Coordinates of C-alpha atoms in Angstrom, one line a residue:
M1 CA 99.6 125.6 126.1
H2 CA 97.6 126.4 129.2
R3 CA 98.9 125.6 132.6
I4 CA 96.5 123.4 134.6
E5 CA 96.3 124.3 138.3
R6 CA 95.2 121.5 140.7
S7 CA 94.2 122.4 144.2
C8 CA 93.7 120.0 147.0
D9 CA 92.8 120.4 150.7
S10 CA 95.5 120.6 153.2
G11 CA 96.6 117.1 154.2
T12 CA 94.7 115.4 151.5
A13 CA 96.6 113.6 148.8
P14 CA 95.4 114.1 145.2
A15 CA 93.7 111.2 143.5
S16 CA 96.2 108.9 141.8
Y17 CA 95.9 108.5 138.0
Q18 CA 95.6 105.0 136.6
S19 CA 96.9 104.2 133.2
M20 CA 94.2 103.4 130.6
Y21 CA 95.5 99.9 129.9
R22 CA 95.4 99.1 133.7
K23 CA 92.0 100.7 134.1
W24 CA 90.5 98.7 131.3
R25 CA 92.2 95.3 132.1
P26 CA 89.6 92.5 131.9
R27 CA 88.4 91.0 135.2
S28 CA 86.4 88.1 133.7
F29 CA 86.6 85.6 130.9
Q30 CA 83.7 87.3 129.1
A31 CA 85.6 90.6 129.0
L32 CA 88.7 89.1 127.2
V33 CA 88.9 90.4 123.7
G34 CA 89.9 88.3 120.7
Q35 CA 90.9 85.1 122.6
D36 CA 88.0 82.8 121.9
I37 CA 90.1 79.5 121.8
P38 CA 92.0 80.0 125.2
V39 CA 88.8 81.2 126.9
T40 CA 86.8 78.2 125.6
I41 CA 89.5 75.8 126.8
L42 CA 89.7 77.3 130.3
V43 CA 85.9 77.7 130.8
N44 CA 85.3 74.1 129.8
S45 CA 88.1 72.9 132.1
L46 CA 86.6 74.8 135.0
T47 CA 83.0 73.6 134.2
E48 CA 84.1 70.0 134.2
N49 CA 86.5 70.4 137.1
R50 CA 89.5 69.2 135.0
I51 CA 92.0 71.6 136.4
S52 CA 95.6 70.9 135.2
H53 CA 98.4 71.2 137.7
A54 CA 100.4 73.4 135.3
Y55 CA 99.5 75.6 132.4
L56 CA 101.7 77.2 129.8
F57 CA 100.4 80.4 128.2
C58 CA 102.2 81.3 125.0
G59 CA 101.8 84.2 122.6
P60 CA 103.0 87.7 121.6
R61 CA 103.1 90.6 124.1
G62 CA 100.2 92.7 125.1
I63 CA 97.4 90.3 124.2
G64 CA 96.2 89.2 127.7
K65 CA 98.3 86.2 128.9
T66 CA 99.0 87.4 132.4
T67 CA 95.5 88.9 132.7
T68 CA 94.0 85.5 131.8
A69 CA 96.3 83.9 134.4
R70 CA 94.9 86.3 137.1
I71 CA 91.3 85.6 136.0
L72 CA 92.0 81.9 136.2
A73 CA 93.4 82.3 139.8
M74 CA 90.2 84.3 140.8
S75 CA 88.0 81.6 139.3
L76 CA 89.8 78.9 141.3
N77 CA 89.6 80.8 144.6
C78 CA 86.5 83.1 144.5
P79 CA 84.1 82.0 147.2
Q80 CA 81.2 83.7 145.4
I81 CA 81.8 82.4 142.0
N82 CA 79.0 82.5 139.5
G83 CA 79.4 79.5 137.3
V84 CA 83.0 79.9 136.1
E85 CA 83.1 83.7 136.3
P86 CA 84.6 85.3 139.5
C87 CA 82.5 87.9 141.2
G88 CA 85.3 90.5 141.2
A89 CA 83.9 92.1 144.4
C90 CA 84.9 89.8 147.2
E91 CA 88.0 90.3 149.2
T92 CA 89.8 87.4 147.5
C93 CA 89.1 88.8 144.0
R94 CA 90.2 92.3 145.0
S95 CA 93.4 91.1 146.6
I96 CA 94.3 89.1 143.5
Q97 CA 93.5 92.1 141.2
G98 CA 95.7 94.3 143.4
G99 CA 98.5 91.9 143.7
S100 CA 98.3 91.6 147.5
S101 CA 97.0 88.0 147.8
L102 CA 99.2 85.7 149.8
D103 CA 97.8 82.7 147.9
V104 CA 98.5 84.0 144.4
V105 CA 102.2 84.6 143.9
E106 CA 103.4 86.4 140.7
I107 CA 107.1 85.8 139.9
D108 CA 109.0 87.9 137.4
A109 CA 111.4 85.3 135.9
A110 CA 113.4 88.1 134.2
S111 CA 114.7 89.3 137.6
H112 CA 114.3 86.1 139.7
R113 CA 115.9 83.7 137.3
G114 CA 118.4 81.8 139.4
I115 CA 118.4 78.4 141.1
D116 CA 118.2 80.0 144.5
E117 CA 114.8 81.5 143.8
I118 CA 113.5 78.2 142.5
R119 CA 114.8 76.4 145.6
D120 CA 112.9 78.9 147.7
L121 CA 109.8 78.2 145.7
R122 CA 110.2 74.5 146.2
E123 CA 110.2 74.9 149.9
K124 CA 107.1 77.1 150.0
V125 CA 104.8 75.1 147.7
K126 CA 104.3 72.4 150.3
Y127 CA 102.5 74.8 152.7
M128 CA 98.7 75.0 152.4
P129 CA 97.1 78.2 151.2
L130 CA 96.0 80.6 153.9
R131 CA 92.5 81.7 152.8
S132 CA 91.9 80.1 149.4
R133 CA 91.4 76.7 147.9
Y134 CA 94.4 76.8 145.6
K135 CA 97.8 78.3 145.8
V136 CA 98.6 79.7 142.3
Y137 CA 102.1 80.5 141.1
I138 CA 102.2 82.8 138.0
I139 CA 105.7 82.8 136.6
D140 CA 105.9 85.5 134.0
E141 CA 108.6 85.5 131.2
V142 CA 109.5 82.0 132.3
H143 CA 111.9 81.6 129.3
M144 CA 114.3 83.9 131.2
L145 CA 115.1 81.2 133.8
T146 CA 118.5 79.6 133.7
N147 CA 119.1 76.0 132.8
E148 CA 119.9 75.2 136.4
A149 CA 116.7 76.8 137.5
F150 CA 114.7 74.8 135.0
N151 CA 116.2 71.6 136.2
A152 CA 115.4 72.4 139.8
L153 CA 111.8 73.1 138.8
L154 CA 111.2 69.9 136.9
K155 CA 110.3 67.6 139.8
T156 CA 108.0 70.1 141.5
L157 CA 106.3 70.9 138.2
E158 CA 105.7 67.3 137.4
E159 CA 104.2 66.3 140.7
P160 CA 103.2 69.4 142.7
P161 CA 101.0 69.2 145.8
A162 CA 97.2 68.9 145.1
H163 CA 96.6 72.5 146.3
V164 CA 99.1 74.1 143.9
V165 CA 98.6 75.3 140.3
F166 CA 101.4 76.7 138.2
V167 CA 100.8 79.1 135.3
L168 CA 103.9 79.7 133.2
V169 CA 103.7 82.7 130.8
T170 CA 106.1 83.3 128.0
T171 CA 106.5 85.2 124.7
E172 CA 109.2 82.8 123.5
P173 CA 108.1 79.2 124.0
Q174 CA 110.8 77.9 121.7
R175 CA 113.4 78.8 124.4
L176 CA 111.8 76.5 126.9
P177 CA 113.2 73.0 127.5
D178 CA 111.1 70.2 126.1
T179 CA 111.0 68.6 129.6
I180 CA 109.2 71.7 130.8
V181 CA 106.7 72.0 128.0
S182 CA 105.8 68.4 128.2
R183 CA 104.7 68.8 131.8
C184 CA 102.3 71.6 131.1
S185 CA 99.0 72.1 129.4
R186 CA 99.9 74.5 126.6
I187 CA 97.5 77.1 125.5
N188 CA 98.4 79.4 122.6
F189 CA 97.2 83.0 122.5
N190 CA 97.0 84.9 119.2
K191 CA 97.3 88.5 118.1
I192 CA 94.0 90.3 118.4
D193 CA 92.1 91.0 115.2
L194 CA 92.2 94.5 113.9
D195 CA 88.4 94.9 113.9
D196 CA 88.3 93.6 117.5
T197 CA 90.9 96.1 118.5
V198 CA 89.1 99.0 116.8
G199 CA 85.8 97.9 118.6
Q200 CA 87.5 97.9 122.0
L201 CA 89.1 101.3 121.3
R202 CA 85.8 102.7 120.2
L203 CA 84.1 101.4 123.5
I204 CA 86.9 103.0 125.6
A205 CA 86.7 106.3 123.7
Q206 CA 82.9 106.5 124.2
T207 CA 83.1 105.6 127.9
E208 CA 85.9 108.0 128.6
G209 CA 84.2 110.8 126.6
L210 CA 86.9 111.1 123.9
S211 CA 86.1 112.4 120.5
V212 CA 88.2 110.2 118.2
D213 CA 87.4 109.6 114.5
D214 CA 87.3 106.0 113.2
E215 CA 90.2 106.7 110.9
I216 CA 92.4 107.4 113.9
L217 CA 91.2 104.2 115.6
F218 CA 92.2 102.2 112.6
L219 CA 95.6 104.0 112.5
I220 CA 96.1 103.0 116.2
A221 CA 95.1 99.4 115.6
R222 CA 97.5 99.0 112.6
K223 CA 100.4 100.5 114.6
A224 CA 99.6 98.2 117.6
D225 CA 99.9 95.1 115.4
G226 CA 97.5 92.9 117.4
A227 CA 98.7 94.1 120.9
L228 CA 95.7 95.6 122.7
R229 CA 97.8 96.9 125.5
D230 CA 99.9 98.9 123.0
A231 CA 96.7 100.2 121.3
E232 CA 95.3 101.4 124.6
S233 CA 98.6 103.2 125.4
F234 CA 98.5 104.9 122.0
L235 CA 94.9 106.0 122.6
E236 CA 96.0 107.4 125.9
Q237 CA 98.6 109.5 124.1
I238 CA 95.9 110.8 121.7
A239 CA 93.7 111.6 124.7
A240 CA 96.5 113.6 126.3
W241 CA 96.5 116.0 123.4
G242 CA 93.2 117.5 124.7
G243 CA 90.1 118.2 122.8
P244 CA 89.2 117.0 119.3
I245 CA 92.2 115.9 117.2
D246 CA 92.5 115.6 113.4
F247 CA 94.1 112.7 111.6
A248 CA 97.2 114.6 110.6
T249 CA 98.0 115.5 114.2
A250 CA 97.3 111.9 115.3
S251 CA 99.7 110.6 112.7
R252 CA 102.5 112.9 114.0
I253 CA 101.9 111.9 117.6
L254 CA 102.1 108.2 116.6
R255 CA 105.1 108.9 114.3
E256 CA 103.2 107.7 111.2
V257 CA 102.8 109.3 107.8
D258 CA 99.4 110.6 106.8
P259 CA 97.9 108.4 104.1
E260 CA 96.8 111.5 102.2
N261 CA 100.4 112.6 102.1
L262 CA 101.4 109.2 100.8
D263 CA 98.7 109.5 98.1
E264 CA 100.4 112.7 97.0
L265 CA 103.8 111.0 97.0
F266 CA 102.3 108.2 94.8
F267 CA 100.9 110.7 92.4
S268 CA 104.4 112.3 92.1
L269 CA 106.0 108.9 91.5
S270 CA 103.4 107.8 88.9
A271 CA 104.0 111.1 87.1
G272 CA 107.8 110.6 87.0
K273 CA 108.6 113.5 89.3
P274 CA 111.3 112.4 91.7
G275 CA 112.0 116.0 92.8
E276 CA 108.6 116.4 94.5
A277 CA 109.0 113.0 96.1
I278 CA 112.4 113.8 97.6
I279 CA 111.0 117.1 98.9
A280 CA 108.2 115.3 100.6
I281 CA 110.6 112.8 102.2
N282 CA 112.9 115.5 103.6
Q283 CA 109.9 117.3 105.0
W284 CA 108.9 114.2 106.9
L285 CA 112.4 113.8 108.2
R286 CA 112.4 117.4 109.4
N287 CA 109.2 116.6 111.3
G288 CA 111.0 114.0 113.3
L289 CA 110.5 110.8 111.5
T290 CA 113.5 108.5 110.8
P291 CA 114.3 106.9 107.4
E292 CA 113.4 103.5 108.9
E293 CA 110.0 104.7 110.0
L294 CA 109.4 106.2 106.5
G295 CA 110.4 103.0 104.9
R296 CA 107.9 101.0 107.1
S297 CA 105.2 103.5 106.1
L298 CA 105.9 103.1 102.4
L299 CA 106.0 99.3 102.8
D300 CA 102.6 99.3 104.5
Y301 CA 101.2 101.8 102.0
F302 CA 102.2 99.7 98.9
R303 CA 101.1 96.5 100.6
T304 CA 97.7 98.0 101.0
L305 CA 97.6 98.9 97.2
L306 CA 98.7 95.3 96.4
V307 CA 96.1 93.7 98.6
A308 CA 93.4 96.0 97.0
A309 CA 94.6 95.0 93.5
L310 CA 94.5 91.3 94.4
I311 CA 91.3 90.8 96.4
D312 CA 88.3 92.7 97.7
E313 CA 89.0 92.1 101.3
R314 CA 89.3 95.2 103.5
R315 CA 90.2 93.4 106.7
L316 CA 93.5 92.2 105.2
A317 CA 94.5 95.8 104.5
G318 CA 93.5 97.0 107.9
I319 CA 91.8 100.2 106.8
S320 CA 88.3 101.7 107.1
E321 CA 85.6 101.5 104.5
R322 CA 86.1 105.1 103.4
R323 CA 89.9 104.6 102.9
W324 CA 89.2 101.4 101.0
A325 CA 87.3 103.2 98.4
T326 CA 90.1 105.7 98.0
V327 CA 92.7 103.0 97.6
H328 CA 90.7 101.3 94.7
S329 CA 90.7 104.6 92.8
L330 CA 94.5 104.9 93.2
I331 CA 95.4 101.5 91.6
D332 CA 93.6 102.0 88.3
G333 CA 96.1 101.5 85.5
F334 CA 98.7 99.6 87.6
S335 CA 99.0 95.8 87.3
V336 CA 99.6 93.4 90.1
P337 CA 103.2 92.5 89.0
T338 CA 104.1 96.2 89.0
L339 CA 102.8 96.8 92.5
K340 CA 104.5 93.6 93.6
N341 CA 107.9 94.7 92.1
V342 CA 107.5 98.1 93.9
L343 CA 106.9 96.3 97.2
S344 CA 110.0 94.2 96.6
A345 CA 112.1 97.2 95.8
I346 CA 111.1 98.9 99.0
Q347 CA 111.7 95.7 101.0
K348 CA 115.2 95.4 99.5
T349 CA 115.9 99.1 100.4
M350 CA 114.7 98.4 104.0
V351 CA 117.2 95.6 104.3
D352 CA 120.1 97.7 102.9
M353 CA 119.2 100.6 105.2
R354 CA 120.0 98.5 108.3
R355 CA 123.7 98.2 107.2
S356 CA 124.1 101.7 105.7
L357 CA 125.6 104.7 107.4
Q358 CA 123.4 107.0 105.3
P359 CA 119.9 105.4 105.2
Q360 CA 118.4 108.6 104.0
V361 CA 120.4 108.4 100.7
L362 CA 119.2 104.9 100.1
L363 CA 115.6 105.9 100.7
E364 CA 116.0 108.8 98.2
L365 CA 117.6 106.4 95.6
A366 CA 114.7 104.1 96.1
I367 CA 112.5 106.8 94.6
F368 CA 114.1 106.3 91.2
D369 CA 113.8 102.6 91.5
I370 CA 110.1 102.9 92.1
I371 CA 109.6 105.2 89.2
K372 CA 111.5 102.8 86.9
V373 CA 109.3 99.9 88.1
L374 CA 106.1 101.9 87.5
G375 CA 107.2 102.2 83.9
V376 CA 107.2 106.0 83.6
D377 CA 109.8 108.5 82.3
I378 CA 111.5 110.8 84.8
Q379 CA 110.3 114.3 84.3
C380 CA 113.0 117.0 84.8
P381 CA 112.2 120.7 85.2
S382 CA 112.5 122.5 81.9
S383 CA 113.9 125.7 83.4
F384 CA 115.4 126.9 86.6
P385 CA 114.7 130.1 88.5
T386 CA 116.8 133.2 87.8
G387 CA 120.1 133.1 89.7
Q388 CA 119.9 129.3 90.3
R389 CA 122.5 127.1 88.8
G390 CA 121.2 124.2 86.8
C391 CA 122.1 121.9 84.0
Q392 CA 122.1 123.8 80.7
L393 CA 121.6 121.6 77.6
Q394 CA 123.3 123.0 74.5
E395 CA 122.2 122.0 71.0
L396 CA 125.0 120.2 69.1
P397 CA 125.7 121.0 65.4
A398 CA 124.2 118.5 63.0
K399 CA 126.5 115.8 61.7
T400 CA 127.3 115.5 58.1
D401 CA 126.3 112.4 56.0
S402 CA 129.8 110.9 56.1
E403 CA 130.1 111.3 59.8
Q404 CA 126.6 109.8 60.3
N405 CA 127.5 106.8 58.1
L406 CA 130.8 106.3 60.0
L407 CA 128.9 106.4 63.3
L408 CA 126.4 103.8 62.2
E409 CA 129.2 101.5 60.9
N410 CA 131.0 101.7 64.3
V411 CA 127.8 100.9 66.1
N412 CA 127.0 97.9 63.9
Q413 CA 130.6 96.6 64.3
A414 CA 130.3 96.8 68.1
K415 CA 127.1 94.8 68.0
K416 CA 128.8 91.8 66.3
P417 CA 129.9 89.1 68.8
E418 CA 133.6 88.4 69.0
E419 CA 134.5 84.9 67.8
S420 CA 138.1 84.9 69.1
V421 CA 139.0 83.4 72.4
S422 CA 140.6 85.9 74.8
G423 CA 143.8 85.1 76.6
T424 CA 142.2 84.9 80.0
G425 CA 139.9 82.0 79.0
Q426 CA 136.7 84.0 78.3
M427 CA 135.1 82.1 75.4
A428 CA 132.0 83.2 73.7
E429 CA 130.8 86.7 74.4
R430 CA 127.5 86.8 76.4
L431 CA 124.5 88.6 75.1
P432 CA 124.8 92.2 76.4
E433 CA 121.5 92.3 78.1
D434 CA 121.2 94.5 81.2
W435 CA 119.0 92.2 83.2
W436 CA 121.5 89.3 82.9
L437 CA 124.3 91.6 84.2
E438 CA 122.0 92.5 87.1
V439 CA 121.5 88.8 87.8
L440 CA 125.2 88.2 87.9
A441 CA 125.7 91.2 90.2
E442 CA 123.1 90.0 92.6
I443 CA 124.4 86.4 92.5
K444 CA 127.9 87.7 93.3
K445 CA 126.5 89.5 96.4
K446 CA 124.8 86.3 97.7
R447 CA 127.1 83.4 96.7
I448 CA 130.4 84.0 95.1
S449 CA 131.0 80.4 94.2
L450 CA 127.8 80.3 92.0
Y451 CA 128.9 83.5 90.4
A452 CA 132.2 81.9 89.5
F453 CA 130.4 78.9 87.9
L454 CA 128.2 81.2 85.9
Q455 CA 131.2 83.0 84.4
E456 CA 131.7 80.0 82.1
A457 CA 128.0 80.0 81.0
V458 CA 126.8 81.5 77.7
L459 CA 123.3 82.9 77.6
R460 CA 121.7 81.3 74.5
E461 CA 117.9 81.6 74.8
N462 CA 115.9 84.1 76.6
E463 CA 112.2 83.8 77.0
S464 CA 109.7 85.3 79.4
S465 CA 109.6 82.1 81.5
A466 CA 112.8 80.2 80.5
V467 CA 116.5 80.8 80.3
T468 CA 119.0 78.5 78.6
L469 CA 122.7 78.5 79.7
A470 CA 125.3 76.7 77.5
F471 CA 128.6 75.4 78.8
R472 CA 131.7 74.0 77.0
T473 CA 132.4 70.3 77.0
D474 CA 135.2 70.9 79.5
C475 CA 132.9 72.7 81.9
R476 CA 130.6 69.8 83.0
F477 CA 131.6 70.5 86.6
H478 CA 130.4 74.1 86.3
K479 CA 127.1 72.9 84.8
E480 CA 126.5 70.3 87.5
S481 CA 127.4 72.8 90.2
V482 CA 124.8 75.3 88.8
E483 CA 122.2 72.5 88.7
R484 CA 122.7 71.7 92.4
K485 CA 119.5 72.2 94.4
E486 CA 120.7 75.1 96.5
N487 CA 122.4 76.9 93.6
Y488 CA 119.5 76.3 91.2
R489 CA 117.0 77.7 93.8
L490 CA 119.1 80.8 94.4
L491 CA 119.5 81.4 90.6
T492 CA 115.7 81.0 90.0
D493 CA 114.9 83.3 92.9
V494 CA 117.2 86.0 91.6
L495 CA 115.8 85.6 88.1
E496 CA 112.3 85.9 89.4
Q497 CA 113.3 89.0 91.3
I498 CA 114.9 90.7 88.3
K499 CA 112.5 89.6 85.6
G500 CA 109.4 89.9 87.7
G501 CA 108.0 86.4 87.2
I502 CA 108.6 82.7 87.7
C503 CA 111.5 81.6 85.4
R504 CA 112.9 78.2 84.5
V505 CA 116.6 77.6 83.9
E506 CA 118.0 74.9 81.6
C507 CA 121.7 74.0 81.5
L508 CA 123.2 72.2 78.5
I509 CA 126.6 71.2 77.1
D510 CA 127.3 72.7 73.7
P511 CA 129.9 70.8 71.7
E512 CA 130.2 73.7 69.2
L513 CA 131.7 76.0 71.8
P514 CA 135.5 76.0 71.5
V515 CA 137.3 74.1 74.3
R516 CA 140.0 75.9 76.2
S517 CA 143.4 74.5 75.4
A518 CA 145.3 72.8 78.1
V519 CA 148.6 74.2 76.8
L520 CA 148.9 77.7 75.3
P521 CA 150.3 78.0 71.8
I522 CA 154.0 78.7 71.4
G523 CA 154.8 82.3 71.9
E524 CA 151.5 83.2 73.6
S525 CA 151.2 84.0 77.3
A526 CA 148.5 84.6 79.8
S527 CA 148.9 86.5 83.1
P528 CA 146.8 86.1 86.1
R529 CA 144.6 89.1 87.0
G530 CA 146.2 91.8 89.1
F531 CA 149.8 91.6 88.0
G532 CA 149.7 94.7 85.8
G533 CA 152.8 95.1 83.6
E534 CA 154.9 92.5 85.4
P535 CA 156.5 89.7 83.3
P536 CA 154.0 86.8 82.8
L537 CA 154.4 83.7 84.9
F538 CA 152.8 81.4 82.3
S539 CA 155.0 82.1 79.2
L540 CA 155.7 78.8 77.4
A541 CA 158.6 78.5 75.0
G542 CA 159.4 75.4 73.0
G543 CA 157.3 72.5 71.9
Q544 CA 157.8 70.3 75.0
V545 CA 155.8 70.9 78.1
N546 CA 157.4 70.0 81.4
S547 CA 155.8 69.4 84.8
G548 CA 156.4 73.0 85.9
E549 CA 154.6 74.4 82.9
R550 CA 151.6 72.0 83.5
A551 CA 151.5 73.2 87.1
R552 CA 151.4 76.8 85.9
T553 CA 148.5 75.9 83.6
L554 CA 146.6 74.3 86.4
L555 CA 147.3 77.4 88.5
Q556 CA 145.8 79.5 85.7
E557 CA 142.7 77.3 85.6
T558 CA 142.3 77.7 89.4
T559 CA 142.6 81.5 89.4
D560 CA 140.2 81.8 86.5
L561 CA 137.6 79.5 88.2
F562 CA 137.6 81.4 91.5
A563 CA 138.4 84.9 90.1
G564 CA 141.5 84.9 92.2
V565 CA 144.8 86.8 92.3
V566 CA 148.2 85.1 92.6
V567 CA 150.0 86.9 95.5
H568 CA 153.0 84.5 95.8
Y569 CA 154.4 81.8 93.5
I570 CA 157.2 79.2 93.9
S571 CA 158.2 76.9 91.0
V572 CA 158.5 73.2 91.6
D573 CA 161.9 73.4 90.0
D574 CA 162.9 76.0 92.7
H575 CA 162.1 73.5 95.4
S576 CA 164.0 70.7 93.7
K577 CA 167.1 72.8 93.5
G578 CA 167.2 74.4 96.9
G579 CA 165.1 71.9 98.9
W580 CA 162.1 72.6 100.9
G581 CA 164.1 73.8 103.8
D582 CA 165.6 76.7 101.7
A583 CA 162.2 78.0 100.7
E584 CA 161.2 81.3 102.2
Y585 CA 157.7 81.7 103.5
E586 CA 155.9 84.8 104.6
K587 CA 155.3 84.9 108.3
P588 CA 151.6 85.0 109.0
D589 CA 150.1 87.9 110.7
E590 CA 149.7 87.1 114.4
R591 CA 146.6 89.2 114.5
S592 CA 144.9 87.3 111.7
P593 CA 141.7 85.3 112.5
E594 CA 143.6 82.0 111.8
N595 CA 145.9 82.7 114.8
A596 CA 143.3 84.1 117.1
G597 CA 142.6 82.3 120.4

């Protein structure tokens, strides 16, 4: 790196540098980029002299809301206005652009958010403007005002003096009181289109004498996500590199992954080589990227592949024509459902990474999930270098015919469903399909009550788009609970996620399923889960069932329904003998949430 020496005459200050986004800030309605609707509304209002007393500019950051408010203030006060466009050269326009105008007041509501500031504003609005026709108050980030400040502003905002115009600017209009919104003329600003952003960046680069390839401009526009101010700041970072810059270097500056490197990763995944993919991920991590940034790059990459597989619309993917042709060559041989499932797997990994202490491990495990979704076999290295320890596979001796027959007999016996009822109430054995176990595991994470209801279901029919669940005649409550709107929607969503398509669920009552007995047979016993080898609480002896034994049976039903564990049990007979006053209760923990506050 060369050191740049700057010399200046004695007593002369060096010329101050102005940021690119400030230098290229629009100074007229015509110069605004990608905001056709707001510009049309304001221009027509100025042309027909229908000036509202209060405007509310809403939209994401970096898209020109405050800049538009300044242009509106110049149009209202410029003495040399040309139609509706300010001249930009008079003293009034220059003072508004420089923020030194006494008649155009910009207030940062994030730092002046109290009732005292609003009271001071109410006292000042009644004074006439000094040099201009209108006194314009631009309140930026207005959603940061306190409730008391909003209440103090209501009357002034509803009936301000004729010489006052308010312009409220916010990125979160949902946080504003309805009484404030209803008193303003609301104008919504949208994110700037990707092609419009690239066009503006290309104009800036040509004017500033920068040599930047279109691929880099598209990369900047995608990262800016519709915020032109961010895009201009990213272009300024690229310009600070000095001289021509290639795409790989620009990607590292912007902390993005080169799409060509992602192409190589995709080739490794489609070939079933997780080792090469993990090496690439660790290389990117050593270059300074975080697992979250890599996850976003993978998400954007596979979204581009999915868009290319669905429709021939380059603008939705946000890439150049040259890159669009490369993407189409990559997706040959992969179906839309496959790419959709890959995207879902990455999205799930991104969600899990936010709660994980080791997000890198989850990202590396996601590699195996992607390979599985792509439907290819994992390729392991056939040999290891000399001196490196590896897994050595040894050939086992061949089995004799008798051993082979015995093994087949054991396998066939294991495949037969058990017809006996277990002591814990598990009736018919479910079909041992891996995807149904995955469904139950996912349901257990999201809603434990639905998981408990599904424990009593038997998977009877499995089609590509339909699943039938059978319940015993004494499990009508479980069936109706599964069919509830919120539970049914969650179940179908999980089935769609696991099976990769829309799936319909039908629940029915099967009279042929054996009903669980209310009283256990004489001599048998059932123990609630978690007691290990302790004596069973529910042993029944004799042919007569008393109230205490019925209570124990109900307790067993309750623990089975909610997959619970009995931690303390007092018999009804114990209370009748010793009285309620003699019963010992465990003192609750004073630090528990029930006793907090």
